[in-house]
């Protein structure tokens, strides 16, 4: 079939638009305010328009060949490292998600950060991030992806630390960069392995799919190793246990950033990466199981922590970690379409929830949910849209999260009932913590934070748009035969829907149960709030302290590194430096001794002459006897 | 440009012309002296960039630029062997620039210009400063081009002497001690190098040249001769018993080869520096004036790696191959030791010094790979680290000028008072920790990629250094720029134009190499061909 590439071949322009914005803002942004915002928005709007055109093109020609362009980046002897982009259905979808959220966040930030004196710097960073993220999803090979992968990490770092004078922001930015870098080393080694094991050292995703799609080309052990290393990288970016610790702290960044980077796009890059190299995972059952179990564990683990946090953004952050766990679970049990579907819906409803939280914070100037309350009457748009997002996240039909979560749970039930049970339990906790959050913030009496006003239109319009997506985006894939359009479009075949009727009912019931329980506790007061904490204070404490993971890492890594640093430093000063001083000291001593001999006394000279002569005679004479 | 002009000579010695100009300027006029010095450094910069652009590795004879003429010929004994032959020492004025030298020449010229800008912070005896400065530039340019052992040695010593004075006169409080440590350590290295060179000249440097009826028996310092002899199984140096009446005095046994290789390795390991020969450079980093450290860290350390490649690996591929594991392990030790120690330093300049040790470990990894990718990675890393550390010390100089300290415990939050400089510092830090899109990544990645072919485990351990680098770079850079700012820094002014120009120029090069690395790798394409010929023929035979 003749490829239809009217817009696809210009896809490289999509990341270029925000890049231009970034360059302009960096070079000339000083002193700009509204002009700077406009430049940032124009860049992301242009990217959005072209992304939509590319997506439409791929949707109408879903099975036409993909457009690919690549060039030699470095040529060394017979080896080549390429850079390039290709427009697949998956990347077209991701382009759309990224540019929609990026544009809406740009718009929202114009209101949210209106007072900030460094607003053009902010828009510049956001533009750089948008460029990098779009580049990441367009990359046609693992090395190019790795480069953008690092760039989005840096942008995340810059934006988390945007309010750089706060020591917490500095610490969080540093932590975000370093923890994800741990994962990146895994990915880096995977790249090295692939380079030397792939035929013709080809790192392109197309070649990877070819080679790993057929068994036997690359040994099983190496395949598993590569897959696990890629997953280590993905776990770092996507906040999977045990590399999840940076993501909640990253909430120190401005809230629009939490929505864009730490909810909708960058943190999903790990899921995207696994999906992009899925053939490697499919070739190794061990790797698939690792992904599934780590994902399931992370989902449950983070959801339990989310139950007891008091900071509105941190609850959402743990929720993000938990939902990313779902996506990994989906990929691990073999459902590529389920994972991507949930990524797609989650991007909208979680961005919505964060922006809604931002709207609340903007109004009441606190992030503690216990200081809020009764905001539903004062901030109607925020409350309604947040409610839609919460229902989507909880998985109540017909909102989007319901359909995507159902797609995952259905496959899990099919493949591994234990993982299904974990998923259902997580769904219950999800419903409970969202109910707690929603009721404490929007229901009841006004809290300590007092009166609030609805945010300006520039902030509420993005909320409404995202709410529409959060409500409706689930309909792209329905669990009945013939209606799994997204899956069919992405993978070429529709996902199986065995036993999904049961799953639909169970997951809805569990979600409603969680909400009902939350209502009983936080609205009706039928169950006292300290029901658990009075009976098992250690449990609540354990959850509040996030299972002491941060403390553990601090004790092992930070303290350990500092101690070994001190030890090496002392070694450097006293042992290496000491040896040097000893040698130079010996030379000085010899020099001094020599000086002392030449004291101007003829007798001394005579004495030394005699001693020397004797030594010489002895040496010459002595030789005969040896 | 016309062919007959000896561009390499112009390149090397143009700073000396600048010195002549400086001599006629009033010694109190710092501005005029500085302008003259900056203009002088532009000449080698322009010439080297032009040569780099002209260089065509696919041309005949590799497109190498060569200037060669007899220089010192010392007859030993013309009557020897009954007039049949005469012994002579022959040392040549022999400059050449190939794919390995050219990037480093450009680096040296560029960093010199930037350092000349940065010397705006020098506040006494400007004339003498710039004279030594320009002498240093001639020395380092010469080092990268000299292809005669004696000539190389002279240029090498020229850098030592000029640096000694630059540290000793214009350094900070402990400058004299630092200068002495520097001189003693490097003098030791030079002595070892000299022994190795003499051994090479009297063995592999030997050749008999027909001279009319008689034979001329020549001891040559010519690098090409020595290299060809070492590689040629029929050369005297490789024949244990050339004459029936006794052993061949020019023969180099296996043990002798190892000795010379190790001597050369140690001599240049001190310069690089390789653990545990690094303590001297800590002092230099801490005490020398920042603009001199720019050259020291940016270029002079690279002479160590260059010498290691040119005289160690190229002349003794067999030994290098056998020692590859040791070299790689030393590289890993450098990377981890430097990174971990850098993490606990409170003096920013020492952080950068240990960082240099760590980054030079990556160069060792690339060398140990002994394949095209890794070696190019090593050279790329040299150039990249040269640019990055020059930039970092440029900032250190400007920072110290304003705050009077580079102690991390006293700095903080400077992004508020100095947004531009802080931004540059952050970017330089990112380049240093290997962010893709900036030059540091390419060198690091290629070195890892090359070494991974032969030593997977070692490379994987070295890759842990990537995390540690992020840890110490972010710790120190964020300590300076982020966080609350002390009020006493509130009135500081951001970079002036004369400071901003070299910062932006260096950043531009770092970015260029990061985005478009082919500009460098293509020129190195054939720089290692002969090495591989030898390595391959050895494997084949």
PDB file of N, CA, C and O in Angstrom, chain A residues 349-393:
ATOM      1  N   UNK A 349      -7.279  12.430  32.995  1.00  0.00           N
ATOM      2  CA  UNK A 349      -7.938  12.641  34.292  1.00  0.00           C
ATOM      3  C   UNK A 349      -6.948  13.023  35.374  1.00  0.00           C
ATOM      4  O   UNK A 349      -7.288  13.770  36.291  1.00  0.00           O
ATOM      5  N   UNK A 350      -5.691  12.555  35.274  1.00  0.00           N
ATOM      6  CA  UNK A 350      -4.763  12.940  36.318  1.00  0.00           C
ATOM      7  C   UNK A 350      -4.276  14.378  36.131  1.00  0.00           C
ATOM      8  O   UNK A 350      -4.119  15.112  37.099  1.00  0.00           O
ATOM      9  N   UNK A 351      -4.092  14.786  34.871  1.00  0.00           N
ATOM     10  CA  UNK A 351      -3.758  16.193  34.629  1.00  0.00           C
ATOM     11  C   UNK A 351      -4.892  17.072  35.156  1.00  0.00           C
ATOM     12  O   UNK A 351      -4.660  18.105  35.793  1.00  0.00           O
ATOM     13  N   UNK A 352      -6.122  16.626  34.918  1.00  0.00           N
ATOM     14  CA  UNK A 352      -7.287  17.361  35.405  1.00  0.00           C
ATOM     15  C   UNK A 352      -7.251  17.471  36.927  1.00  0.00           C
ATOM     16  O   UNK A 352      -7.469  18.550  37.492  1.00  0.00           O
ATOM     17  N   UNK A 353      -6.992  16.353  37.589  1.00  0.00           N
ATOM     18  CA  UNK A 353      -6.986  16.372  39.051  1.00  0.00           C
ATOM     19  C   UNK A 353      -5.901  17.308  39.570  1.00  0.00           C
ATOM     20  O   UNK A 353      -6.132  18.070  40.515  1.00  0.00           O
ATOM     21  N   UNK A 354      -4.740  17.272  38.961  1.00  0.00           N
ATOM     22  CA  UNK A 354      -3.667  18.154  39.429  1.00  0.00           C
ATOM     23  C   UNK A 354      -4.007  19.614  39.185  1.00  0.00           C
ATOM     24  O   UNK A 354      -3.803  20.468  40.047  1.00  0.00           O
ATOM     25  N   UNK A 355      -4.524  19.897  38.004  1.00  0.00           N
ATOM     26  CA  UNK A 355      -4.869  21.290  37.731  1.00  0.00           C
ATOM     27  C   UNK A 355      -5.995  21.743  38.651  1.00  0.00           C
ATOM     28  O   UNK A 355      -6.014  22.895  39.122  1.00  0.00           O
ATOM     29  N   UNK A 356      -6.917  20.827  38.949  1.00  0.00           N
ATOM     30  CA  UNK A 356      -7.979  21.150  39.908  1.00  0.00           C
ATOM     31  C   UNK A 356      -7.383  21.426  41.279  1.00  0.00           C
ATOM     32  O   UNK A 356      -7.751  22.406  41.955  1.00  0.00           O
ATOM     33  N   UNK A 357      -6.450  20.586  41.674  1.00  0.00           N
ATOM     34  CA  UNK A 357      -5.786  20.794  42.962  1.00  0.00           C
ATOM     35  C   UNK A 357      -5.081  22.144  42.959  1.00  0.00           C
ATOM     36  O   UNK A 357      -5.110  22.872  43.947  1.00  0.00           O
ATOM     37  N   UNK A 358      -4.477  22.462  41.818  1.00  0.00           N
ATOM     38  CA  UNK A 358      -3.800  23.752  41.708  1.00  0.00           C
ATOM     39  C   UNK A 358      -4.788  24.891  41.876  1.00  0.00           C
ATOM     40  O   UNK A 358      -4.494  25.891  42.545  1.00  0.00           O
ATOM     41  N   UNK A 359      -5.937  24.739  41.289  1.00  0.00           N
ATOM     42  CA  UNK A 359      -6.968  25.767  41.402  1.00  0.00           C
ATOM     43  C   UNK A 359      -7.357  25.965  42.867  1.00  0.00           C
ATOM     44  O   UNK A 359      -7.498  27.094  43.347  1.00  0.00           O
ATOM     45  N   UNK A 360      -7.474  24.838  43.599  1.00  0.00           N
ATOM     46  CA  UNK A 360      -7.795  24.908  45.022  1.00  0.00           C
ATOM     47  C   UNK A 360      -6.669  25.587  45.795  1.00  0.00           C
ATOM     48  O   UNK A 360      -6.901  26.490  46.614  1.00  0.00           O
ATOM     49  N   UNK A 361      -5.455  25.155  45.515  1.00  0.00           N
ATOM     50  CA  UNK A 361      -4.311  25.726  46.235  1.00  0.00           C
ATOM     51  C   UNK A 361      -4.196  27.222  45.955  1.00  0.00           C
ATOM     52  O   UNK A 361      -3.917  28.024  46.840  1.00  0.00           O
ATOM     53  N   UNK A 362      -4.439  27.562  44.715  1.00  0.00           N
ATOM     54  CA  UNK A 362      -4.406  28.961  44.301  1.00  0.00           C
ATOM     55  C   UNK A 362      -5.398  29.785  45.126  1.00  0.00           C
ATOM     56  O   UNK A 362      -5.141  30.930  45.473  1.00  0.00           O
ATOM     57  N   UNK A 363      -6.520  29.146  45.447  1.00  0.00           N
ATOM     58  CA  UNK A 363      -7.574  29.868  46.162  1.00  0.00           C
ATOM     59  C   UNK A 363      -7.323  29.920  47.657  1.00  0.00           C
ATOM     60  O   UNK A 363      -7.569  30.943  48.293  1.00  0.00           O
ATOM     61  N   UNK A 364      -6.850  28.821  48.254  1.00  0.00           N
ATOM     62  CA  UNK A 364      -6.781  28.784  49.719  1.00  0.00           C
ATOM     63  C   UNK A 364      -5.352  28.847  50.255  1.00  0.00           C
ATOM     64  O   UNK A 364      -5.147  28.925  51.460  1.00  0.00           O
ATOM     65  N   UNK A 365      -4.364  28.772  49.382  1.00  0.00           N
ATOM     66  CA  UNK A 365      -2.960  28.909  49.796  1.00  0.00           C
ATOM     67  C   UNK A 365      -2.525  27.900  50.846  1.00  0.00           C
ATOM     68  O   UNK A 365      -1.788  28.221  51.758  1.00  0.00           O
ATOM     69  N   UNK A 366      -3.047  26.714  50.752  1.00  0.00           N
ATOM     70  CA  UNK A 366      -2.520  25.638  51.587  1.00  0.00           C
ATOM     71  C   UNK A 366      -2.657  24.342  50.799  1.00  0.00           C
ATOM     72  O   UNK A 366      -3.467  24.263  49.867  1.00  0.00           O
ATOM     73  N   UNK A 367      -1.861  23.377  51.146  1.00  0.00           N
ATOM     74  CA  UNK A 367      -1.981  22.087  50.473  1.00  0.00           C
ATOM     75  C   UNK A 367      -2.501  21.017  51.419  1.00  0.00           C
ATOM     76  O   UNK A 367      -2.615  19.868  51.037  1.00  0.00           O
ATOM     77  N   UNK A 368      -2.770  21.405  52.657  1.00  0.00           N
ATOM     78  CA  UNK A 368      -3.230  20.427  53.631  1.00  0.00           C
ATOM     79  C   UNK A 368      -4.737  20.255  53.506  1.00  0.00           C
ATOM     80  O   UNK A 368      -5.504  21.200  53.702  1.00  0.00           O
ATOM     81  N   UNK A 369      -5.191  19.038  53.223  1.00  0.00           N
ATOM     82  CA  UNK A 369      -6.628  18.854  52.982  1.00  0.00           C
ATOM     83  C   UNK A 369      -7.448  19.057  54.249  1.00  0.00           C
ATOM     84  O   UNK A 369      -8.626  19.343  54.181  1.00  0.00           O
ATOM     85  N   UNK A 370      -6.819  18.934  55.415  1.00  0.00           N
ATOM     86  CA  UNK A 370      -7.577  19.134  56.641  1.00  0.00           C
ATOM     87  C   UNK A 370      -7.871  20.604  56.894  1.00  0.00           C
ATOM     88  O   UNK A 370      -8.724  20.930  57.697  1.00  0.00           O
ATOM     89  N   UNK A 371      -7.142  21.482  56.230  1.00  0.00           N
ATOM     90  CA  UNK A 371      -7.394  22.911  56.380  1.00  0.00           C
ATOM     91  C   UNK A 371      -8.407  23.413  55.350  1.00  0.00           C
ATOM     92  O   UNK A 371      -8.737  24.582  55.326  1.00  0.00           O
ATOM     93  N   UNK A 372      -8.802  22.525  54.449  1.00  0.00           N
ATOM     94  CA  UNK A 372      -9.782  22.930  53.431  1.00  0.00           C
ATOM     95  C   UNK A 372     -11.161  22.450  53.890  1.00  0.00           C
ATOM     96  O   UNK A 372     -11.337  21.977  54.997  1.00  0.00           O
ATOM     97  N   UNK A 373     -12.102  22.528  53.000  1.00  0.00           N
ATOM     98  CA  UNK A 373     -13.430  22.063  53.331  1.00  0.00           C
ATOM     99  C   UNK A 373     -14.489  23.005  52.784  1.00  0.00           C
ATOM    100  O   UNK A 373     -14.263  24.218  52.694  1.00  0.00           O
ATOM    101  N   UNK A 374     -15.592  22.408  52.340  1.00  0.00           N
ATOM    102  CA  UNK A 374     -16.708  23.210  51.864  1.00  0.00           C
ATOM    103  C   UNK A 374     -16.411  24.000  50.614  1.00  0.00           C
ATOM    104  O   UNK A 374     -17.151  24.938  50.282  1.00  0.00           O
ATOM    105  N   UNK A 375     -15.367  23.649  49.913  1.00  0.00           N
ATOM    106  CA  UNK A 375     -15.006  24.450  48.734  1.00  0.00           C
ATOM    107  C   UNK A 375     -15.954  24.198  47.568  1.00  0.00           C
ATOM    108  O   UNK A 375     -15.955  24.943  46.601  1.00  0.00           O
ATOM    109  N   UNK A 376     -16.741  23.139  47.661  1.00  0.00           N
ATOM    110  CA  UNK A 376     -17.656  22.810  46.567  1.00  0.00           C
ATOM    111  C   UNK A 376     -18.619  23.937  46.246  1.00  0.00           C
ATOM    112  O   UNK A 376     -18.948  24.164  45.087  1.00  0.00           O
ATOM    113  N   UNK A 377     -19.050  24.656  47.273  1.00  0.00           N
ATOM    114  CA  UNK A 377     -20.006  25.750  47.034  1.00  0.00           C
ATOM    115  C   UNK A 377     -19.317  26.979  46.474  1.00  0.00           C
ATOM    116  O   UNK A 377     -19.874  27.705  45.678  1.00  0.00           O
ATOM    117  N   UNK A 378     -18.072  27.210  46.903  1.00  0.00           N
ATOM    118  CA  UNK A 378     -17.392  28.431  46.481  1.00  0.00           C
ATOM    119  C   UNK A 378     -16.705  28.296  45.133  1.00  0.00           C
ATOM    120  O   UNK A 378     -16.462  29.282  44.453  1.00  0.00           O
ATOM    121  N   UNK A 379     -16.311  27.078  44.782  1.00  0.00           N
ATOM    122  CA  UNK A 379     -15.583  26.888  43.529  1.00  0.00           C
ATOM    123  C   UNK A 379     -16.306  25.819  42.716  1.00  0.00           C
ATOM    124  O   UNK A 379     -15.881  24.678  42.643  1.00  0.00           O
ATOM    125  N   UNK A 380     -17.379  26.238  42.078  1.00  0.00           N
ATOM    126  CA  UNK A 380     -18.250  25.243  41.444  1.00  0.00           C
ATOM    127  C   UNK A 380     -17.571  24.513  40.295  1.00  0.00           C
ATOM    128  O   UNK A 380     -17.627  23.287  40.191  1.00  0.00           O
ATOM    129  N   UNK A 381     -16.921  25.269  39.424  1.00  0.00           N
ATOM    130  CA  UNK A 381     -16.321  24.619  38.247  1.00  0.00           C
ATOM    131  C   UNK A 381     -15.233  23.654  38.682  1.00  0.00           C
ATOM    132  O   UNK A 381     -15.164  22.509  38.230  1.00  0.00           O
ATOM    133  N   UNK A 382     -14.407  24.148  39.604  1.00  0.00           N
ATOM    134  CA  UNK A 382     -13.331  23.288  40.079  1.00  0.00           C
ATOM    135  C   UNK A 382     -13.909  22.021  40.719  1.00  0.00           C
ATOM    136  O   UNK A 382     -13.449  20.912  40.455  1.00  0.00           O
ATOM    137  N   UNK A 383     -14.928  22.190  41.531  1.00  0.00           N
ATOM    138  CA  UNK A 383     -15.491  21.045  42.224  1.00  0.00           C
ATOM    139  C   UNK A 383     -16.083  20.041  41.242  1.00  0.00           C
ATOM    140  O   UNK A 383     -15.864  18.831  41.360  1.00  0.00           O
ATOM    141  N   UNK A 384     -16.837  20.532  40.278  1.00  0.00           N
ATOM    142  CA  UNK A 384     -17.451  19.628  39.305  1.00  0.00           C
ATOM    143  C   UNK A 384     -16.405  18.892  38.476  1.00  0.00           C
ATOM    144  O   UNK A 384     -16.475  17.666  38.317  1.00  0.00           O
ATOM    145  N   UNK A 385     -15.470  19.656  37.956  1.00  0.00           N
ATOM    146  CA  UNK A 385     -14.485  18.998  37.097  1.00  0.00           C
ATOM    147  C   UNK A 385     -13.616  18.054  37.914  1.00  0.00           C
ATOM    148  O   UNK A 385     -13.296  16.950  37.465  1.00  0.00           O
ATOM    149  N   UNK A 386     -13.262  18.464  39.113  1.00  0.00           N
ATOM    150  CA  UNK A 386     -12.461  17.585  39.962  1.00  0.00           C
ATOM    151  C   UNK A 386     -13.235  16.301  40.250  1.00  0.00           C
ATOM    152  O   UNK A 386     -12.675  15.201  40.246  1.00  0.00           O
ATOM    153  N   UNK A 387     -14.555  16.462  40.462  1.00  0.00           N
ATOM    154  CA  UNK A 387     -15.377  15.285  40.714  1.00  0.00           C
ATOM    155  C   UNK A 387     -15.350  14.315  39.540  1.00  0.00           C
ATOM    156  O   UNK A 387     -15.231  13.094  39.719  1.00  0.00           O
ATOM    157  N   UNK A 388     -15.409  14.856  38.340  1.00  0.00           N
ATOM    158  CA  UNK A 388     -15.356  13.986  37.158  1.00  0.00           C
ATOM    159  C   UNK A 388     -14.021  13.257  37.110  1.00  0.00           C
ATOM    160  O   UNK A 388     -13.946  12.049  36.872  1.00  0.00           O
ATOM    161  N   UNK A 389     -12.946  14.019  37.386  1.00  0.00           N
ATOM    162  CA  UNK A 389     -11.622  13.388  37.391  1.00  0.00           C
ATOM    163  C   UNK A 389     -11.535  12.302  38.439  1.00  0.00           C
ATOM    164  O   UNK A 389     -11.010  11.207  38.187  1.00  0.00           O
ATOM    165  N   UNK A 390     -12.098  12.588  39.627  1.00  0.00           N
ATOM    166  CA  UNK A 390     -12.024  11.602  40.702  1.00  0.00           C
ATOM    167  C   UNK A 390     -12.806  10.349  40.335  1.00  0.00           C
ATOM    168  O   UNK A 390     -12.356   9.225  40.593  1.00  0.00           O
ATOM    169  N   UNK A 391     -13.953  10.520  39.729  1.00  0.00           N
ATOM    170  CA  UNK A 391     -14.746   9.349  39.335  1.00  0.00           C
ATOM    171  C   UNK A 391     -14.043   8.555  38.246  1.00  0.00           C
ATOM    172  O   UNK A 391     -14.084   7.322  38.226  1.00  0.00           O
ATOM    173  N   UNK A 392     -13.397   9.282  37.335  1.00  0.00           N
ATOM    174  CA  UNK A 392     -12.648   8.587  36.283  1.00  0.00           C
ATOM    175  C   UNK A 392     -11.521   7.773  36.901  1.00  0.00           C
ATOM    176  O   UNK A 392     -11.293   6.617  36.539  1.00  0.00           O
ATOM    177  N   UNK A 393     -10.828   8.367  37.851  1.00  0.00           N
ATOM    178  CA  UNK A 393      -9.725   7.666  38.500  1.00  0.00           C
ATOM    179  C   UNK A 393     -10.249   6.475  39.296  1.00  0.00           C
ATOM    180  O   UNK A 393      -9.672   5.388  39.276  1.00  0.00           O
TER     181      UNK A 393
END
